[in-house]
Coordinates of C-alpha atoms in Angstrom, one line a residue:
M1 CA -48.1 34.0 8.7
A2 CA -45.7 36.9 8.4
Q3 CA -44.2 37.7 5.0
S4 CA -41.6 40.0 3.5
A5 CA -42.3 43.6 2.4
G6 CA -41.7 42.6 -1.2
A7 CA -45.2 41.3 -1.3
L8 CA -46.4 44.9 -1.2
D9 CA -44.8 46.5 -4.2
G10 CA -46.8 49.6 -5.1
A11 CA -48.4 49.8 -1.6
S12 CA -47.3 53.4 -0.8
I13 CA -48.7 54.9 -4.0
R14 CA -52.0 52.9 -3.6
L15 CA -52.4 54.5 -0.1
A16 CA -51.6 58.0 -1.5
E17 CA -54.2 57.5 -4.3
F18 CA -56.7 56.4 -1.6
I19 CA -56.0 59.6 0.4
S20 CA -56.4 62.0 -2.5
A21 CA -59.5 60.3 -3.9
A22 CA -61.5 60.1 -0.7
R23 CA -64.9 61.9 -0.7
Y24 CA -67.7 62.3 1.8
D25 CA -70.4 61.0 -0.6
A26 CA -68.5 57.7 -1.0
L27 CA -68.4 56.9 2.7
P28 CA -70.9 54.3 3.9
D29 CA -73.3 55.6 6.5
H30 CA -71.9 53.3 9.2
V31 CA -68.4 54.7 8.6
V32 CA -69.7 58.2 9.1
H33 CA -71.4 57.2 12.3
A34 CA -68.2 55.4 13.4
V35 CA -66.2 58.7 12.9
K36 CA -68.8 60.5 15.1
R37 CA -68.4 57.9 17.8
A38 CA -64.6 58.3 17.6
L39 CA -64.9 62.1 17.7
L40 CA -67.0 62.0 20.8
D41 CA -64.6 59.7 22.6
Y42 CA -61.7 61.9 21.4
V43 CA -63.3 65.0 23.0
S44 CA -64.0 62.9 26.2
C45 CA -60.3 62.0 26.5
A46 CA -58.9 65.3 25.4
V47 CA -60.9 67.4 27.8
A48 CA -60.3 65.0 30.7
G49 CA -56.6 64.8 29.9
S50 CA -56.1 68.5 29.5
A51 CA -55.8 68.9 33.3
M52 CA -52.9 66.4 33.6
P53 CA -49.4 67.6 34.5
V54 CA -47.8 66.6 31.2
S55 CA -50.3 68.7 29.2
K56 CA -49.9 71.7 31.5
A57 CA -46.1 71.5 31.1
L58 CA -46.5 71.4 27.3
M59 CA -48.9 74.3 27.3
A60 CA -46.5 76.4 29.5
Y61 CA -43.6 75.7 27.1
F62 CA -45.5 76.6 23.9
Q63 CA -47.0 79.7 25.5
E64 CA -43.5 80.9 25.9
E65 CA -42.3 79.9 22.5
D66 CA -45.3 80.1 20.1
A67 CA -47.0 83.4 19.4
S68 CA -49.3 81.9 16.8
R69 CA -53.1 81.9 17.3
H70 CA -54.2 79.5 14.5
A71 CA -55.6 76.5 16.4
A72 CA -57.3 75.7 19.7
V73 CA -55.9 73.8 22.6
V74 CA -58.7 71.7 24.1
G75 CA -59.8 72.7 27.6
S76 CA -57.8 75.9 27.5
A77 CA -58.1 79.5 26.1
I78 CA -54.6 79.1 24.7
R79 CA -54.2 79.1 20.9
L80 CA -51.1 78.0 19.1
S81 CA -49.8 77.1 15.6
A82 CA -51.6 74.1 14.1
P83 CA -48.6 71.7 14.7
N84 CA -48.1 72.7 18.3
A85 CA -51.8 72.7 19.1
A86 CA -51.9 69.2 17.7
M87 CA -49.1 68.1 19.8
V88 CA -50.7 69.4 23.0
N89 CA -54.1 68.0 22.1
G90 CA -52.5 64.6 21.3
A91 CA -50.9 64.5 24.7
N92 CA -54.2 65.5 26.3
T93 CA -55.9 62.6 24.6
H94 CA -53.5 60.1 25.9
G95 CA -53.1 61.7 29.3
L96 CA -55.3 59.2 31.2
D97 CA -54.8 56.2 28.9
F98 CA -58.5 56.3 28.2
D99 CA -58.4 56.8 24.4
D100 CA -59.6 54.4 21.7
G101 CA -57.5 51.7 20.1
Y102 CA -57.2 49.0 17.5
T103 CA -56.5 45.4 18.6
Q104 CA -55.1 44.2 15.3
G105 CA -52.5 47.0 15.4
S106 CA -52.2 47.7 19.1
A107 CA -52.3 51.4 18.5
H108 CA -54.3 54.4 19.8
P109 CA -55.5 56.5 16.8
A110 CA -57.5 59.3 18.2
G111 CA -54.6 61.3 19.7
A112 CA -52.6 61.1 16.5
V113 CA -55.4 61.7 13.9
F114 CA -58.0 64.0 15.4
P115 CA -55.6 66.7 16.8
A116 CA -53.9 66.9 13.3
V117 CA -57.2 66.9 11.4
L118 CA -59.0 69.4 13.6
A119 CA -56.0 71.8 13.9
M120 CA -55.7 71.8 10.1
A121 CA -59.4 72.2 9.6
E122 CA -59.5 75.2 11.9
R123 CA -56.4 76.7 10.2
H124 CA -57.7 76.2 6.7
G125 CA -61.5 76.6 7.3
A126 CA -62.5 73.0 6.4
S127 CA -66.1 71.9 6.8
P128 CA -67.4 69.2 9.1
R129 CA -67.8 66.8 6.2
D130 CA -64.2 67.5 5.2
I131 CA -63.2 66.6 8.8
V132 CA -65.2 63.3 8.6
V133 CA -63.4 62.3 5.4
A134 CA -60.0 63.3 6.8
A135 CA -60.6 61.4 10.0
A136 CA -61.8 58.3 8.2
V137 CA -58.8 58.3 6.0
G138 CA -56.3 59.1 8.8
Y139 CA -57.6 56.3 11.0
D140 CA -57.5 53.9 8.0
V141 CA -54.0 54.6 6.9
M142 CA -52.6 54.6 10.5
L143 CA -54.4 51.4 11.6
R144 CA -53.7 49.4 8.4
I145 CA -50.0 50.2 8.7
A146 CA -50.0 49.4 12.5
A147 CA -51.8 46.1 11.8
T148 CA -49.3 45.2 9.1
V149 CA -46.3 45.4 11.4
H150 CA -47.9 44.2 14.7
P151 CA -47.0 42.3 16.8
S152 CA -43.4 42.2 15.5
T153 CA -42.8 45.9 16.2
A154 CA -44.3 45.7 19.7
R155 CA -42.1 42.8 20.6
R156 CA -39.0 44.7 19.4
G157 CA -39.9 47.6 21.6
Y158 CA -41.6 50.1 19.3
H159 CA -44.8 51.9 20.3
N160 CA -47.2 51.5 17.4
T161 CA -49.2 54.6 18.3
A162 CA -46.2 56.7 17.5
I163 CA -44.6 54.9 14.6
A164 CA -47.9 54.4 12.7
G165 CA -49.6 57.5 14.0
V166 CA -47.5 59.9 12.0
F167 CA -48.7 58.2 8.8
G168 CA -52.3 58.6 9.9
A169 CA -51.8 62.2 10.9
A170 CA -50.0 63.0 7.6
A171 CA -52.9 61.3 5.7
G172 CA -55.6 63.2 7.6
A173 CA -53.7 66.5 7.1
A174 CA -53.1 65.8 3.4
S175 CA -56.9 65.2 3.0
I176 CA -57.7 68.6 4.6
L177 CA -55.2 70.3 2.3
G178 CA -56.6 68.6 -0.7
L179 CA -53.3 67.2 -1.8
N180 CA -53.2 65.2 -5.1
A181 CA -51.8 61.7 -5.2
A182 CA -48.2 62.7 -5.9
Q183 CA -48.3 65.2 -3.0
A184 CA -49.9 62.7 -0.6
L185 CA -47.2 60.2 -1.6
D186 CA -44.6 62.7 -0.6
A187 CA -46.4 63.3 2.7
L188 CA -46.3 59.6 3.5
G189 CA -42.7 59.5 2.3
L190 CA -41.7 62.3 4.7
A191 CA -43.7 60.6 7.5
G192 CA -41.5 57.5 7.3
S193 CA -38.5 59.5 8.4
F194 CA -40.5 61.1 11.3
A195 CA -41.7 57.7 12.6
G196 CA -40.3 56.9 16.0
G197 CA -41.3 56.0 19.6
I198 CA -40.0 53.2 21.9
R199 CA -41.6 51.5 24.8
E200 CA -38.8 51.9 27.4
Y201 CA -41.2 54.1 29.3
L202 CA -42.6 50.8 30.7
A203 CA -39.5 50.2 32.8
E204 CA -40.1 53.2 35.1
G205 CA -43.4 54.8 34.2
A206 CA -41.8 57.7 32.2
E207 CA -44.2 60.3 31.0
I208 CA -42.9 60.4 27.5
K209 CA -45.6 57.9 26.6
R210 CA -48.2 60.7 26.8
L211 CA -46.4 62.6 24.1
H212 CA -46.3 59.9 21.5
P213 CA -49.7 60.6 19.8
G214 CA -49.1 64.3 20.0
K215 CA -45.7 64.0 18.4
A216 CA -47.3 61.9 15.6
A217 CA -50.0 64.5 15.2
R218 CA -47.6 67.4 15.0
D219 CA -45.2 65.7 12.7
G220 CA -48.0 64.5 10.4
I221 CA -49.0 68.1 9.9
V222 CA -45.5 69.1 9.1
C223 CA -45.1 66.3 6.6
A224 CA -48.3 67.3 4.7
E225 CA -47.4 71.0 4.7
L226 CA -43.9 70.3 3.4
A227 CA -45.2 68.0 0.7
K228 CA -47.6 70.7 -0.4
R229 CA -44.5 72.9 -0.8
G230 CA -42.7 70.4 -3.0
I231 CA -40.4 68.6 -0.6
S232 CA -40.2 65.0 -1.7
G233 CA -40.2 61.8 0.2
P234 CA -39.4 58.3 -1.0
S235 CA -42.1 56.8 -3.2
R236 CA -41.6 53.3 -1.7
V237 CA -41.5 54.5 1.9
L238 CA -43.4 51.5 3.2
E239 CA -42.3 48.6 1.0
G240 CA -38.8 49.7 -0.1
S241 CA -35.7 47.7 0.8
L242 CA -34.8 50.4 3.3
G243 CA -38.4 51.4 3.9
F244 CA -40.6 51.3 7.0
F245 CA -41.7 47.6 6.8
N246 CA -38.1 46.3 6.4
V247 CA -36.4 48.7 8.8
I248 CA -39.0 49.3 11.6
G249 CA -40.9 46.1 10.9
N250 CA -37.8 44.0 10.5
G251 CA -39.4 42.4 7.4
D252 CA -41.8 40.5 9.7
I253 CA -45.1 41.8 8.4
R254 CA -48.6 40.7 7.4
P255 CA -49.2 42.2 4.0
D256 CA -52.9 41.2 3.8
R257 CA -53.7 43.7 6.5
L258 CA -52.5 46.7 4.5
L259 CA -54.5 46.9 1.3
G260 CA -57.4 44.4 1.8
D261 CA -60.8 46.1 0.9
L262 CA -59.0 49.5 0.7
G263 CA -61.7 52.1 0.1
A264 CA -64.5 49.7 1.0
A265 CA -63.8 48.7 4.6
Y266 CA -62.6 51.4 7.0
A267 CA -60.7 50.5 10.2
V268 CA -62.5 53.3 12.2
A269 CA -65.5 51.0 12.2
D270 CA -63.5 48.3 14.0
I271 CA -61.8 50.3 16.8
Y272 CA -62.4 49.7 20.5
F273 CA -63.3 52.2 23.2
K274 CA -62.0 51.9 26.8
P275 CA -64.3 51.5 29.8
Y276 CA -61.2 51.6 32.1
P277 CA -58.4 54.3 32.1
C278 CA -55.5 51.8 31.9
C279 CA -53.7 49.7 29.4
R280 CA -56.0 47.7 27.1
H281 CA -54.0 44.5 27.2
Y282 CA -55.6 43.2 30.4
H283 CA -59.1 44.7 30.1
A284 CA -60.5 41.2 29.3
A285 CA -59.0 39.8 32.5
I286 CA -60.4 42.8 34.5
D287 CA -63.9 42.2 33.0
G288 CA -63.6 38.6 34.2
I289 CA -62.4 39.5 37.7
R290 CA -65.3 41.9 38.1
Q291 CA -67.8 39.3 36.9
L292 CA -66.4 36.7 39.4
R293 CA -66.6 39.3 42.2
A294 CA -70.2 40.1 41.3
E295 CA -71.2 36.4 41.1
H296 CA -69.4 35.2 44.3
A297 CA -69.4 38.3 46.5
F298 CA -65.9 37.9 47.8
A299 CA -63.9 40.7 49.3
A300 CA -60.2 41.4 49.2
A301 CA -59.6 39.8 52.6
D302 CA -61.0 36.5 51.2
V303 CA -58.4 36.3 48.4
E304 CA -55.4 34.1 48.7
R305 CA -54.1 34.4 45.2
V306 CA -55.0 35.7 41.7
D307 CA -53.5 34.5 38.5
I308 CA -54.0 36.6 35.4
G309 CA -53.5 34.9 32.0
L310 CA -52.6 37.1 28.9
Y311 CA -50.7 36.8 25.6
S312 CA -47.0 37.6 25.7
V313 CA -47.2 41.2 24.4
G314 CA -49.8 41.9 27.1
A315 CA -47.8 40.3 29.9
M316 CA -44.5 41.9 28.9
G317 CA -44.0 45.1 30.9
H318 CA -47.4 44.9 32.5
D319 CA -46.8 42.4 35.2
H320 CA -45.2 44.7 37.8
R321 CA -46.7 44.9 41.3
H322 CA -46.1 48.4 42.3
C323 CA -47.6 51.8 41.3
D324 CA -45.2 54.5 42.4
T325 CA -46.3 56.8 39.5
L326 CA -49.6 57.2 37.6
L327 CA -48.2 55.5 34.4
E328 CA -46.9 52.6 36.4
A329 CA -50.4 52.1 37.9
Q330 CA -52.0 52.4 34.5
M331 CA -49.5 49.9 33.0
S332 CA -49.9 47.3 35.8
A333 CA -52.3 44.4 35.4
P334 CA -52.0 43.5 39.1
C335 CA -52.9 47.1 40.1
A336 CA -56.0 47.1 38.0
A337 CA -57.0 43.7 39.2
A338 CA -56.6 44.8 42.8
M339 CA -58.8 47.8 42.2
A340 CA -61.4 45.6 40.6
I341 CA -61.4 43.4 43.7
L342 CA -61.3 46.2 46.3
D343 CA -63.7 48.6 44.6
G344 CA -65.7 46.5 42.0
D345 CA -64.5 48.8 39.2
V346 CA -61.5 50.5 37.6
A347 CA -62.2 54.2 37.2
A348 CA -60.3 57.4 36.9
P349 CA -60.7 58.6 40.5
M350 CA -58.9 55.4 41.7
F351 CA -55.7 56.5 40.0
M352 CA -55.4 59.6 42.1
P353 CA -52.4 59.6 44.5
D354 CA -54.4 59.0 47.7
K355 CA -56.1 56.0 46.2
L356 CA -52.9 54.5 44.8
A357 CA -51.2 54.9 48.3
R358 CA -53.8 52.7 50.0
P359 CA -51.9 50.0 52.0
E360 CA -54.7 47.5 51.1
L361 CA -54.0 48.0 47.4
A362 CA -50.3 47.4 47.8
T363 CA -50.9 44.3 49.9
L364 CA -53.4 42.8 47.5
M365 CA -51.2 43.4 44.5
L366 CA -48.5 41.1 46.0
R367 CA -51.0 38.2 45.7
I368 CA -51.7 38.8 42.0
H369 CA -49.5 37.1 39.4
T370 CA -49.5 37.7 35.6
N371 CA -48.5 34.9 33.2
V372 CA -48.6 34.0 29.5
D373 CA -51.7 31.9 28.8
D374 CA -51.3 29.5 25.9
E375 CA -54.8 30.0 24.5
C376 CA -54.6 33.8 24.8
E377 CA -51.2 33.7 23.0
R378 CA -52.6 31.4 20.3
I379 CA -55.5 33.7 19.2
Y380 CA -53.6 37.0 19.6
P381 CA -53.7 39.6 17.9
R382 CA -56.8 38.4 16.1
I383 CA -58.6 38.4 19.5
R384 CA -57.4 40.2 22.6
S385 CA -58.5 37.8 25.3
G386 CA -57.7 37.3 29.0
A387 CA -58.2 34.7 31.8
A388 CA -58.3 34.9 35.5
T389 CA -58.3 32.5 38.4
V390 CA -59.1 33.7 41.9
V391 CA -58.2 31.3 44.8
L392 CA -60.0 32.1 48.0
R393 CA -58.8 31.4 51.5
D394 CA -61.7 28.9 51.9
Q395 CA -59.9 26.9 49.1
R396 CA -62.5 27.7 46.4
S397 CA -60.9 28.3 43.0
L398 CA -62.9 30.5 40.6
S399 CA -61.8 30.7 37.0
I400 CA -63.0 32.7 34.0
R401 CA -62.0 33.3 30.4
V402 CA -63.1 36.4 28.5
L403 CA -62.6 36.4 24.7
E404 CA -63.6 40.0 23.9
P405 CA -63.3 42.8 26.5
K406 CA -66.0 45.4 26.7
G407 CA -65.6 48.0 24.0
E408 CA -64.3 45.8 21.2
S409 CA -66.4 45.7 18.0
A410 CA -67.6 42.2 18.9
N411 CA -68.6 43.4 22.4
P412 CA -69.2 47.1 21.8
M413 CA -69.8 50.1 23.9
T414 CA -73.1 51.6 22.7
D415 CA -73.7 55.2 21.8
A416 CA -75.3 55.6 25.2
D417 CA -72.2 54.1 26.9
L418 CA -70.0 56.6 25.0
E419 CA -72.3 59.5 26.1
H420 CA -72.1 58.3 29.7
K421 CA -68.3 58.2 29.5
F422 CA -68.3 61.7 27.9
L423 CA -70.6 63.2 30.5
A424 CA -68.8 61.6 33.5
N425 CA -65.4 62.9 32.4
C426 CA -66.3 66.2 30.8
Q427 CA -69.4 67.7 32.5
P428 CA -67.5 68.4 35.7
L429 CA -64.9 70.4 33.7
V430 CA -67.0 72.2 31.1
G431 CA -70.5 72.3 32.7
P432 CA -73.8 70.8 31.7
A433 CA -74.7 73.3 29.0
R434 CA -71.4 73.1 27.2
A435 CA -71.4 69.3 27.5
R436 CA -74.9 69.2 25.8
Q437 CA -73.7 71.6 23.1
L438 CA -70.8 69.3 22.3
L439 CA -73.0 66.1 22.3
D440 CA -75.4 67.7 19.9
L441 CA -72.6 68.9 17.6
V442 CA -71.0 65.5 17.4
W443 CA -74.1 63.4 16.8
N444 CA -75.1 65.8 14.0
F445 CA -71.6 66.6 12.9
D446 CA -72.0 65.9 9.2
S447 CA -75.0 68.2 8.9
A448 CA -73.4 71.0 11.0
A449 CA -72.7 74.4 9.4
D450 CA -69.2 74.5 10.9
A451 CA -67.1 72.9 13.6
A452 CA -66.7 76.1 15.6
P453 CA -67.7 74.7 19.0
L454 CA -64.7 72.4 18.9
Y455 CA -62.4 75.4 18.6
H456 CA -63.6 77.6 21.5
W457 CA -62.8 76.5 25.0

């Protein structure tokens, strides 16, 4: 049950102390491996997304305005200042909506945390082990904050990736800089005033969504650097009467999610990875539709009607039956369901303009309806489930309920699955030799001499 922010007195300083005290030797082995998995998926998404129009527009702008050469832009020979490189790389990561996430907080951490950590690591010469620590800390701070305010913030129209992401980026950057607890507290305090991002993009498929993790990454770096230089932020930025939890969270929070097992349990070990490049809210339903199609061998022409059951946060803004833009397609449960029925899968090539323009896709979408399912609503956000019923023209009704979509910690993508995703998305762009070099680097990252291959594109 939601409680007030007053239950978290001292929370901001406890997080700051956690950031400043984190050390590689104290990380459990499974957490180190979880960071490697997250890093591999980050590279997969950042490389693939670097070719998207939003990323190209950002790169063109910063090429004109930024003469710095401090940090790499993934998939490009361009080098920018650390904050600007982080912003472009964050947008790259979210460019195909294929990046990792956290069900309890409904947020995408990779594009906020890794671009900030890696840009700062390159700028300041940090080691791979420093990067592992900073990433683990950044993920933890971001996702604990997101889980504390979710689903209240999502229902009020905030995008948790953006509003919580700036705290995670600030934490990761502060770790790379070696800030003490007082400085880390200032970095978090500053981040609270940089937190922003609304979900009005859902109404028309606006491309601003792609920039949200990049904005968080950039601003997190700025907050950490300013804190290092003595600019102060409020010491109760999260729990204060006019702090983040009361203002952005409207006081409707779940305090147990913020500090429980802090320093012992790391959220990076509980993230999900996406098998489909579209909104996570309806992946369980898509898994179910694909299973029904495989078991009963029906075709699109056989389908009379499809009913998709989700929780309210998932149904809201994802029930439209049109795909005039890429983001509209990626945010539409009926669009993904129609792809699953037509093609047996939901993959990146299906979101290309010629595939979205198929008449049979538009026709089938009109027969697909998205509703709030009582059981899905009851167990969310603890479990991100989905249900589907396919009614065929021969009057058969096929129903399925999926509790945990593929990629959740309870139904994980294996290391081999993540390698397959990486190779499928990156090898065509960087070539087999470069792809193998990156794979080897990531799986052996904590024993690597340096992270240089991540900085040369």
